[in-house]
Amino acid sequence: MTTMRTRPLLLLVLAAVGPGAAACQGEPPPPLAPAATELKAPEPKAPAAAAFAIDRAGSKLELAMDAPREKIRGRIEGAAGGTLQVDPADITRTTGLITVDLSTLELFQTAVGDDGKPGEEKKSDLQNEHARTWLEISKDTPDDVRAKNEKAQFAIRSISTAGEKDLSKLSGAERTVTVTASGDLLLHQRQTPRTVELIATFRYEGDRPAAVTVKTAKPFSVGLAEHDVRPREAFGKLAQKTLEVLSPKVAKEAMVSLELTATAGAAATAPAGSAAR
């Protein structure tokens, strides 16, 4: 009789604590972003817009992933291309498309000891291989899939600023404006909306801008899960350990910084490696 009475009570207790227990395991990962293979360059918003071609050699992208037990720093240099369409009379009518080749990604690792102090930064070839497997740009990835996944893009569709919009109202050989760029980010064939704060410094020759240097005012976040960047053992084979399990060592998002220079009237340069495809 005692067993029969306590069993329903036990079931009620389990039902009561079940939702709480599930919550302790962490929130479910965000849903996958919509699939896409390529972003198209937005149309210029002004007839007077001038084309500024991004100088691939001078481009630089950095990322930081800070987890409790490991800090990861990444860099991609000389791998960005694309075009910015700029109206000097109203920079809010600027559009553009930036494309970055991920194949030259380099990661550096700093382990955090039990005392909370970071150790020496090191580059691990194995970790870099793992990153390429997660992104599905590793050597065992089919060529057509790897070519798509190596391409990360940011399409600038709108610009806003609290400062001066007309560059002619500023003075000097260098004229700097801070803007907010809104558009779409493509990573690992997944497209998400993104807003990025940028600092743009225009270099003038006479009364015309000859070049512009653009850099992020502060890093912007990119979630791994929504772009389906997950632990993988090989192409098409997910690892048993998920991002949730690895979170003490691997952050769930990357904080990205970008810097590039674009020249007025120059021919657009494609990202490194893309011409061969």
PDB file of C-alpha atoms in Angstrom:
ATOM      1  CA  MET A   1       0.000   0.000   0.000  1.00  0.00           C
ATOM      2  CA  THR A   2       2.837   2.396   0.843  1.00  0.00           C
ATOM      3  CA  THR A   3       4.462   1.819  -2.558  1.00  0.00           C
ATOM      4  CA  MET A   4       1.190   2.400  -4.397  1.00  0.00           C
ATOM      5  CA  ARG A   5       0.595   5.689  -2.544  1.00  0.00           C
ATOM      6  CA  THR A   6       4.073   7.103  -2.958  1.00  0.00           C
ATOM      7  CA  ARG A   7       4.334   6.393  -6.691  1.00  0.00           C
ATOM      8  CA  PRO A   8       1.678   8.984  -7.717  1.00  0.00           C
ATOM      9  CA  LEU A   9       3.277  11.433  -5.335  1.00  0.00           C
ATOM     10  CA  LEU A  10       6.670  10.817  -6.921  1.00  0.00           C
ATOM     11  CA  LEU A  11       5.235  11.403 -10.393  1.00  0.00           C
ATOM     12  CA  LEU A  12       3.747  14.703  -9.262  1.00  0.00           C
ATOM     13  CA  VAL A  13       7.073  15.825  -7.835  1.00  0.00           C
ATOM     14  CA  LEU A  14       8.903  14.950 -11.057  1.00  0.00           C
ATOM     15  CA  ALA A  15       6.321  16.827 -13.077  1.00  0.00           C
ATOM     16  CA  ALA A  16       6.713  19.859 -10.849  1.00  0.00           C
ATOM     17  CA  VAL A  17      10.499  20.017 -10.979  1.00  0.00           C
ATOM     18  CA  GLY A  18      10.777  18.980 -14.616  1.00  0.00           C
ATOM     19  CA  PRO A  19      10.578  22.480 -16.191  1.00  0.00           C
ATOM     20  CA  GLY A  20      13.013  23.852 -13.637  1.00  0.00           C
ATOM     21  CA  ALA A  21      15.452  21.050 -14.262  1.00  0.00           C
ATOM     22  CA  ALA A  22      15.297  21.692 -17.983  1.00  0.00           C
ATOM     23  CA  ALA A  23      15.962  25.376 -17.412  1.00  0.00           C
ATOM     24  CA  CYS A  24      19.097  24.529 -15.460  1.00  0.00           C
ATOM     25  CA  GLN A  25      20.482  22.886 -18.564  1.00  0.00           C
ATOM     26  CA  GLY A  26      20.462  26.247 -20.346  1.00  0.00           C
ATOM     27  CA  GLU A  27      18.192  27.906 -22.848  1.00  0.00           C
ATOM     28  CA  PRO A  28      17.703  26.227 -26.214  1.00  0.00           C
ATOM     29  CA  PRO A  29      19.995  27.502 -28.970  1.00  0.00           C
ATOM     30  CA  PRO A  30      18.586  30.195 -31.272  1.00  0.00           C
ATOM     31  CA  PRO A  31      16.907  28.983 -34.452  1.00  0.00           C
ATOM     32  CA  LEU A  32      18.931  28.744 -37.622  1.00  0.00           C
ATOM     33  CA  ALA A  33      18.980  31.905 -39.712  1.00  0.00           C
ATOM     34  CA  PRO A  34      17.476  31.758 -43.219  1.00  0.00           C
ATOM     35  CA  ALA A  35      19.586  29.974 -45.825  1.00  0.00           C
ATOM     36  CA  ALA A  36      21.346  32.004 -48.534  1.00  0.00           C
ATOM     37  CA  THR A  37      24.334  31.410 -50.796  1.00  0.00           C
ATOM     38  CA  GLU A  38      25.235  34.950 -51.846  1.00  0.00           C
ATOM     39  CA  LEU A  39      24.236  38.560 -51.210  1.00  0.00           C
ATOM     40  CA  LYS A  40      23.690  40.976 -54.065  1.00  0.00           C
ATOM     41  CA  ALA A  41      25.164  44.454 -53.958  1.00  0.00           C
ATOM     42  CA  PRO A  42      22.457  47.027 -53.125  1.00  0.00           C
ATOM     43  CA  GLU A  43      21.657  49.510 -55.857  1.00  0.00           C
ATOM     44  CA  PRO A  44      23.141  53.022 -55.446  1.00  0.00           C
ATOM     45  CA  LYS A  45      20.691  55.388 -53.760  1.00  0.00           C
ATOM     46  CA  ALA A  46      21.898  58.540 -55.497  1.00  0.00           C
ATOM     47  CA  PRO A  47      22.846  59.360 -59.123  1.00  0.00           C
ATOM     48  CA  ALA A  48      25.859  61.253 -57.793  1.00  0.00           C
ATOM     49  CA  ALA A  49      27.169  58.280 -55.805  1.00  0.00           C
ATOM     50  CA  ALA A  50      30.848  57.535 -56.452  1.00  0.00           C
ATOM     51  CA  ALA A  51      32.213  53.999 -56.460  1.00  0.00           C
ATOM     52  CA  PHE A  52      34.988  53.282 -53.952  1.00  0.00           C
ATOM     53  CA  ALA A  53      36.747  49.957 -54.538  1.00  0.00           C
ATOM     54  CA  ILE A  54      38.044  48.158 -51.459  1.00  0.00           C
ATOM     55  CA  ASP A  55      41.803  47.600 -51.417  1.00  0.00           C
ATOM     56  CA  ARG A  56      42.169  43.919 -50.554  1.00  0.00           C
ATOM     57  CA  ALA A  57      45.792  44.142 -49.404  1.00  0.00           C
ATOM     58  CA  GLY A  58      45.022  46.734 -46.744  1.00  0.00           C
ATOM     59  CA  SER A  59      41.992  44.999 -45.241  1.00  0.00           C
ATOM     60  CA  LYS A  60      41.975  43.432 -41.803  1.00  0.00           C
ATOM     61  CA  LEU A  61      39.368  41.478 -39.849  1.00  0.00           C
ATOM     62  CA  GLU A  62      39.786  40.393 -36.235  1.00  0.00           C
ATOM     63  CA  LEU A  63      37.596  38.317 -33.939  1.00  0.00           C
ATOM     64  CA  ALA A  64      37.585  37.579 -30.234  1.00  0.00           C
ATOM     65  CA  MET A  65      35.864  34.702 -28.444  1.00  0.00           C
ATOM     66  CA  ASP A  66      36.175  34.937 -24.671  1.00  0.00           C
ATOM     67  CA  ALA A  67      35.067  31.865 -22.711  1.00  0.00           C
ATOM     68  CA  PRO A  68      35.763  31.244 -19.002  1.00  0.00           C
ATOM     69  CA  ARG A  69      38.554  28.737 -19.630  1.00  0.00           C
ATOM     70  CA  GLU A  70      39.899  29.859 -22.995  1.00  0.00           C
ATOM     71  CA  LYS A  71      40.323  33.059 -24.978  1.00  0.00           C
ATOM     72  CA  ILE A  72      40.451  32.756 -28.757  1.00  0.00           C
ATOM     73  CA  ARG A  73      41.692  35.514 -31.027  1.00  0.00           C
ATOM     74  CA  GLY A  74      41.384  35.314 -34.793  1.00  0.00           C
ATOM     75  CA  ARG A  75      42.561  37.363 -37.735  1.00  0.00           C
ATOM     76  CA  ILE A  76      42.076  37.511 -41.478  1.00  0.00           C
ATOM     77  CA  GLU A  77      44.323  39.904 -43.384  1.00  0.00           C
ATOM     78  CA  GLY A  78      44.345  40.934 -47.037  1.00  0.00           C
ATOM     79  CA  ALA A  79      41.153  39.051 -47.841  1.00  0.00           C
ATOM     80  CA  ALA A  80      38.346  41.623 -48.204  1.00  0.00           C
ATOM     81  CA  GLY A  81      37.003  43.049 -51.441  1.00  0.00           C
ATOM     82  CA  GLY A  82      33.955  44.813 -52.771  1.00  0.00           C
ATOM     83  CA  THR A  83      32.620  48.271 -53.548  1.00  0.00           C
ATOM     84  CA  LEU A  84      31.109  51.148 -51.589  1.00  0.00           C
ATOM     85  CA  GLN A  85      28.732  53.566 -53.333  1.00  0.00           C
ATOM     86  CA  VAL A  86      29.160  56.928 -51.585  1.00  0.00           C
ATOM     87  CA  ASP A  87      27.328  60.201 -52.132  1.00  0.00           C
ATOM     88  CA  PRO A  88      29.644  62.868 -50.630  1.00  0.00           C
ATOM     89  CA  ALA A  89      26.719  65.304 -50.406  1.00  0.00           C
ATOM     90  CA  ASP A  90      24.735  62.890 -48.236  1.00  0.00           C
ATOM     91  CA  ILE A  91      26.601  59.952 -46.752  1.00  0.00           C
ATOM     92  CA  THR A  92      23.338  58.444 -45.468  1.00  0.00           C
ATOM     93  CA  ARG A  93      22.693  57.430 -49.070  1.00  0.00           C
ATOM     94  CA  THR A  94      25.755  55.149 -49.033  1.00  0.00           C
ATOM     95  CA  THR A  95      25.388  51.469 -49.916  1.00  0.00           C
ATOM     96  CA  GLY A  96      27.901  48.719 -50.501  1.00  0.00           C
ATOM     97  CA  LEU A  97      28.906  45.087 -50.407  1.00  0.00           C
ATOM     98  CA  ILE A  98      31.931  43.768 -48.520  1.00  0.00           C
ATOM     99  CA  THR A  99      33.114  40.210 -49.182  1.00  0.00           C
ATOM    100  CA  VAL A 100      35.702  38.436 -47.016  1.00  0.00           C
ATOM    101  CA  ASP A 101      37.485  35.195 -47.895  1.00  0.00           C
ATOM    102  CA  LEU A 102      37.670  33.045 -44.750  1.00  0.00           C
ATOM    103  CA  SER A 103      40.246  30.581 -46.070  1.00  0.00           C
ATOM    104  CA  THR A 104      43.185  32.469 -44.515  1.00  0.00           C
ATOM    105  CA  LEU A 105      41.646  32.545 -41.019  1.00  0.00           C
ATOM    106  CA  GLU A 106      44.232  32.202 -38.235  1.00  0.00           C
ATOM    107  CA  LEU A 107      43.291  31.453 -34.627  1.00  0.00           C
ATOM    108  CA  PHE A 108      45.377  31.985 -31.499  1.00  0.00           C
ATOM    109  CA  GLN A 109      44.567  30.458 -28.136  1.00  0.00           C
ATOM    110  CA  THR A 110      45.098  31.590 -24.545  1.00  0.00           C
ATOM    111  CA  ALA A 111      44.226  29.106 -21.802  1.00  0.00           C
ATOM    112  CA  VAL A 112      43.001  30.392 -18.438  1.00  0.00           C
ATOM    113  CA  GLY A 113      44.392  28.631 -15.378  1.00  0.00           C
ATOM    114  CA  ASP A 114      42.512  27.555 -12.270  1.00  0.00           C
ATOM    115  CA  ASP A 115      43.665  30.801 -10.664  1.00  0.00           C
ATOM    116  CA  GLY A 116      41.849  32.786 -13.357  1.00  0.00           C
ATOM    117  CA  LYS A 117      45.053  34.101 -14.889  1.00  0.00           C
ATOM    118  CA  PRO A 118      45.586  33.803 -18.672  1.00  0.00           C
ATOM    119  CA  GLY A 119      48.624  31.915 -19.910  1.00  0.00           C
ATOM    120  CA  GLU A 120      50.747  32.479 -22.995  1.00  0.00           C
ATOM    121  CA  GLU A 121      48.992  32.962 -26.316  1.00  0.00           C
ATOM    122  CA  LYS A 122      49.719  30.128 -28.728  1.00  0.00           C
ATOM    123  CA  LYS A 123      48.732  29.080 -32.231  1.00  0.00           C
ATOM    124  CA  SER A 124      47.454  25.512 -32.438  1.00  0.00           C
ATOM    125  CA  ASP A 125      47.385  23.874 -35.870  1.00  0.00           C
ATOM    126  CA  LEU A 126      44.818  21.387 -34.550  1.00  0.00           C
ATOM    127  CA  GLN A 127      42.536  24.152 -33.336  1.00  0.00           C
ATOM    128  CA  ASN A 128      42.754  25.876 -36.715  1.00  0.00           C
ATOM    129  CA  GLU A 129      41.808  22.590 -38.395  1.00  0.00           C
ATOM    130  CA  HIS A 130      38.845  22.255 -36.045  1.00  0.00           C
ATOM    131  CA  ALA A 131      37.689  25.781 -36.905  1.00  0.00           C
ATOM    132  CA  ARG A 132      37.724  24.960 -40.611  1.00  0.00           C
ATOM    133  CA  THR A 133      35.763  21.777 -39.955  1.00  0.00           C
ATOM    134  CA  TRP A 134      33.140  23.710 -37.968  1.00  0.00           C
ATOM    135  CA  LEU A 135      32.859  26.251 -40.805  1.00  0.00           C
ATOM    136  CA  GLU A 136      32.869  23.450 -43.403  1.00  0.00           C
ATOM    137  CA  ILE A 137      35.820  24.887 -45.300  1.00  0.00           C
ATOM    138  CA  SER A 138      38.177  22.027 -44.434  1.00  0.00           C
ATOM    139  CA  LYS A 139      40.003  19.962 -47.034  1.00  0.00           C
ATOM    140  CA  ASP A 140      37.447  17.147 -46.901  1.00  0.00           C
ATOM    141  CA  THR A 141      34.624  19.545 -47.818  1.00  0.00           C
ATOM    142  CA  PRO A 142      33.445  19.230 -51.452  1.00  0.00           C
ATOM    143  CA  ASP A 143      34.847  22.035 -53.592  1.00  0.00           C
ATOM    144  CA  ASP A 144      31.477  23.579 -54.435  1.00  0.00           C
ATOM    145  CA  VAL A 145      30.388  23.675 -50.785  1.00  0.00           C
ATOM    146  CA  ARG A 146      33.734  25.004 -49.589  1.00  0.00           C
ATOM    147  CA  ALA A 147      33.640  27.820 -52.170  1.00  0.00           C
ATOM    148  CA  LYS A 148      30.286  28.990 -50.789  1.00  0.00           C
ATOM    149  CA  ASN A 149      31.262  28.673 -47.130  1.00  0.00           C
ATOM    150  CA  GLU A 150      34.556  30.518 -47.559  1.00  0.00           C
ATOM    151  CA  LYS A 151      32.607  33.630 -48.538  1.00  0.00           C
ATOM    152  CA  ALA A 152      31.378  35.918 -45.754  1.00  0.00           C
ATOM    153  CA  GLN A 153      29.546  39.070 -46.836  1.00  0.00           C
ATOM    154  CA  PHE A 154      28.052  42.232 -45.373  1.00  0.00           C
ATOM    155  CA  ALA A 155      25.599  44.170 -47.533  1.00  0.00           C
ATOM    156  CA  ILE A 156      25.196  47.794 -46.406  1.00  0.00           C
ATOM    157  CA  ARG A 157      21.599  48.760 -47.179  1.00  0.00           C
ATOM    158  CA  SER A 158      21.146  51.909 -45.095  1.00  0.00           C
ATOM    159  CA  ILE A 159      23.233  54.451 -43.204  1.00  0.00           C
ATOM    160  CA  SER A 160      22.295  56.807 -40.388  1.00  0.00           C
ATOM    161  CA  THR A 161      24.309  59.399 -38.492  1.00  0.00           C
ATOM    162  CA  ALA A 162      23.795  61.939 -35.739  1.00  0.00           C
ATOM    163  CA  GLY A 163      26.513  64.114 -37.266  1.00  0.00           C
ATOM    164  CA  GLU A 164      27.078  65.989 -40.499  1.00  0.00           C
ATOM    165  CA  LYS A 165      25.805  64.229 -43.631  1.00  0.00           C
ATOM    166  CA  ASP A 166      27.397  66.524 -46.212  1.00  0.00           C
ATOM    167  CA  LEU A 167      31.178  66.053 -46.438  1.00  0.00           C
ATOM    168  CA  SER A 168      31.578  69.419 -48.205  1.00  0.00           C
ATOM    169  CA  LYS A 169      30.544  71.133 -44.974  1.00  0.00           C
ATOM    170  CA  LEU A 170      33.562  69.635 -43.224  1.00  0.00           C
ATOM    171  CA  SER A 171      37.081  70.925 -43.810  1.00  0.00           C
ATOM    172  CA  GLY A 172      40.578  69.563 -44.114  1.00  0.00           C
ATOM    173  CA  ALA A 173      42.352  66.883 -46.115  1.00  0.00           C
ATOM    174  CA  GLU A 174      40.863  64.241 -43.806  1.00  0.00           C
ATOM    175  CA  ARG A 175      37.183  64.342 -42.844  1.00  0.00           C
ATOM    176  CA  THR A 176      35.833  61.853 -40.310  1.00  0.00           C
ATOM    177  CA  VAL A 177      32.228  60.833 -39.698  1.00  0.00           C
ATOM    178  CA  THR A 178      30.687  58.228 -37.413  1.00  0.00           C
ATOM    179  CA  VAL A 179      27.760  56.299 -38.858  1.00  0.00           C
ATOM    180  CA  THR A 180      25.524  53.327 -38.171  1.00  0.00           C
ATOM    181  CA  ALA A 181      25.348  50.850 -41.046  1.00  0.00           C
ATOM    182  CA  SER A 182      22.419  48.449 -41.272  1.00  0.00           C
ATOM    183  CA  GLY A 183      22.162  45.528 -43.635  1.00  0.00           C
ATOM    184  CA  ASP A 184      22.609  41.784 -43.921  1.00  0.00           C
ATOM    185  CA  LEU A 185      25.400  39.442 -42.875  1.00  0.00           C
ATOM    186  CA  LEU A 186      26.072  36.210 -44.768  1.00  0.00           C
ATOM    187  CA  LEU A 187      28.113  33.544 -42.976  1.00  0.00           C
ATOM    188  CA  HIS A 188      28.147  29.790 -43.570  1.00  0.00           C
ATOM    189  CA  GLN A 189      25.267  30.164 -46.036  1.00  0.00           C
ATOM    190  CA  ARG A 190      23.042  31.735 -43.364  1.00  0.00           C
ATOM    191  CA  GLN A 191      21.779  35.323 -43.588  1.00  0.00           C
ATOM    192  CA  THR A 192      21.051  37.553 -40.588  1.00  0.00           C
ATOM    193  CA  PRO A 193      20.272  41.275 -40.193  1.00  0.00           C
ATOM    194  CA  ARG A 194      23.135  43.236 -38.692  1.00  0.00           C
ATOM    195  CA  THR A 195      23.763  46.794 -37.487  1.00  0.00           C
ATOM    196  CA  VAL A 196      27.359  47.995 -37.173  1.00  0.00           C
ATOM    197  CA  GLU A 197      28.809  51.274 -35.889  1.00  0.00           C
ATOM    198  CA  LEU A 198      31.526  52.548 -38.229  1.00  0.00           C
ATOM    199  CA  ILE A 199      34.059  55.353 -38.318  1.00  0.00           C
ATOM    200  CA  ALA A 200      34.779  56.576 -41.854  1.00  0.00           C
ATOM    201  CA  THR A 201      37.697  58.903 -42.609  1.00  0.00           C
ATOM    202  CA  PHE A 202      37.679  60.413 -46.096  1.00  0.00           C
ATOM    203  CA  ARG A 203      40.936  61.596 -47.624  1.00  0.00           C
ATOM    204  CA  TYR A 204      40.391  64.576 -49.916  1.00  0.00           C
ATOM    205  CA  GLU A 205      42.392  65.678 -52.934  1.00  0.00           C
ATOM    206  CA  GLY A 206      41.180  69.142 -53.830  1.00  0.00           C
ATOM    207  CA  ASP A 207      37.404  69.224 -53.533  1.00  0.00           C
ATOM    208  CA  ARG A 208      36.836  65.493 -54.077  1.00  0.00           C
ATOM    209  CA  PRO A 209      37.248  62.460 -51.807  1.00  0.00           C
ATOM    210  CA  ALA A 210      39.999  60.199 -53.187  1.00  0.00           C
ATOM    211  CA  ALA A 211      39.834  57.405 -50.595  1.00  0.00           C
ATOM    212  CA  VAL A 212      38.079  56.359 -47.411  1.00  0.00           C
ATOM    213  CA  THR A 213      39.243  54.280 -44.452  1.00  0.00           C
ATOM    214  CA  VAL A 214      36.438  52.462 -42.658  1.00  0.00           C
ATOM    215  CA  LYS A 215      36.726  50.710 -39.315  1.00  0.00           C
ATOM    216  CA  THR A 216      34.300  49.440 -36.724  1.00  0.00           C
ATOM    217  CA  ALA A 217      33.724  51.837 -33.832  1.00  0.00           C
ATOM    218  CA  LYS A 218      33.273  48.798 -31.596  1.00  0.00           C
ATOM    219  CA  PRO A 219      33.141  45.048 -32.264  1.00  0.00           C
ATOM    220  CA  PHE A 220      29.830  43.540 -33.346  1.00  0.00           C
ATOM    221  CA  SER A 221      28.635  40.089 -32.304  1.00  0.00           C
ATOM    222  CA  VAL A 222      28.082  37.066 -34.550  1.00  0.00           C
ATOM    223  CA  GLY A 223      26.304  34.079 -33.008  1.00  0.00           C
ATOM    224  CA  LEU A 224      27.692  30.684 -33.979  1.00  0.00           C
ATOM    225  CA  ALA A 225      24.501  28.662 -33.553  1.00  0.00           C
ATOM    226  CA  GLU A 226      22.276  30.834 -35.763  1.00  0.00           C
ATOM    227  CA  HIS A 227      24.823  30.462 -38.585  1.00  0.00           C
ATOM    228  CA  ASP A 228      25.045  26.685 -38.043  1.00  0.00           C
ATOM    229  CA  VAL A 229      28.711  26.905 -37.045  1.00  0.00           C
ATOM    230  CA  ARG A 230      28.802  23.859 -34.795  1.00  0.00           C
ATOM    231  CA  PRO A 231      31.296  21.241 -33.571  1.00  0.00           C
ATOM    232  CA  ARG A 232      31.933  18.788 -36.381  1.00  0.00           C
ATOM    233  CA  GLU A 233      34.261  15.804 -36.620  1.00  0.00           C
ATOM    234  CA  ALA A 234      34.357  15.872 -40.420  1.00  0.00           C
ATOM    235  CA  PHE A 235      32.290  17.193 -43.297  1.00  0.00           C
ATOM    236  CA  GLY A 236      28.687  16.095 -42.793  1.00  0.00           C
ATOM    237  CA  LYS A 237      29.394  14.584 -39.357  1.00  0.00           C
ATOM    238  CA  LEU A 238      28.409  16.498 -36.233  1.00  0.00           C
ATOM    239  CA  ALA A 239      30.470  15.975 -33.094  1.00  0.00           C
ATOM    240  CA  GLN A 240      28.877  14.516 -29.967  1.00  0.00           C
ATOM    241  CA  LYS A 241      29.899  17.550 -27.922  1.00  0.00           C
ATOM    242  CA  THR A 242      27.635  20.513 -28.619  1.00  0.00           C
ATOM    243  CA  LEU A 243      28.317  24.241 -28.231  1.00  0.00           C
ATOM    244  CA  GLU A 244      26.516  24.060 -24.877  1.00  0.00           C
ATOM    245  CA  VAL A 245      28.874  21.366 -23.620  1.00  0.00           C
ATOM    246  CA  LEU A 246      31.960  23.187 -24.917  1.00  0.00           C
ATOM    247  CA  SER A 247      30.869  26.620 -23.661  1.00  0.00           C
ATOM    248  CA  PRO A 248      33.447  26.741 -20.806  1.00  0.00           C
ATOM    249  CA  LYS A 249      36.162  26.622 -23.484  1.00  0.00           C
ATOM    250  CA  VAL A 250      34.446  27.973 -26.605  1.00  0.00           C
ATOM    251  CA  ALA A 251      32.330  31.126 -26.591  1.00  0.00           C
ATOM    252  CA  LYS A 252      28.954  30.984 -28.304  1.00  0.00           C
ATOM    253  CA  GLU A 253      29.571  34.196 -30.207  1.00  0.00           C
ATOM    254  CA  ALA A 254      32.445  35.992 -31.882  1.00  0.00           C
ATOM    255  CA  MET A 255      33.075  39.708 -31.461  1.00  0.00           C
ATOM    256  CA  VAL A 256      34.210  40.977 -34.861  1.00  0.00           C
ATOM    257  CA  SER A 257      36.199  44.070 -35.827  1.00  0.00           C
ATOM    258  CA  LEU A 258      36.890  45.204 -39.386  1.00  0.00           C
ATOM    259  CA  GLU A 259      39.161  47.775 -41.006  1.00  0.00           C
ATOM    260  CA  LEU A 260      39.522  48.524 -44.710  1.00  0.00           C
ATOM    261  CA  THR A 261      40.477  51.222 -47.203  1.00  0.00           C
ATOM    262  CA  ALA A 262      38.616  51.943 -50.443  1.00  0.00           C
ATOM    263  CA  THR A 263      39.771  54.120 -53.342  1.00  0.00           C
ATOM    264  CA  ALA A 264      37.534  56.225 -55.564  1.00  0.00           C
ATOM    265  CA  GLY A 265      37.411  55.176 -59.186  1.00  0.00           C
ATOM    266  CA  ALA A 266      39.654  52.114 -58.746  1.00  0.00           C
ATOM    267  CA  ALA A 267      38.727  48.710 -60.095  1.00  0.00           C
ATOM    268  CA  ALA A 268      37.052  46.514 -57.516  1.00  0.00           C
ATOM    269  CA  THR A 269      39.208  43.708 -56.150  1.00  0.00           C
ATOM    270  CA  ALA A 270      37.792  40.279 -55.396  1.00  0.00           C
ATOM    271  CA  PRO A 271      38.716  38.496 -52.176  1.00  0.00           C
ATOM    272  CA  ALA A 272      41.823  36.335 -52.281  1.00  0.00           C
ATOM    273  CA  GLY A 273      41.226  32.960 -53.871  1.00  0.00           C
ATOM    274  CA  SER A 274      37.828  33.808 -55.390  1.00  0.00           C
ATOM    275  CA  ALA A 275      39.194  34.518 -58.855  1.00  0.00           C
ATOM    276  CA  ALA A 276      40.175  30.887 -59.234  1.00  0.00           C
ATOM    277  CA  ARG A 277      36.583  29.848 -58.813  1.00  0.00           C
TER     278      ARG A 277
END
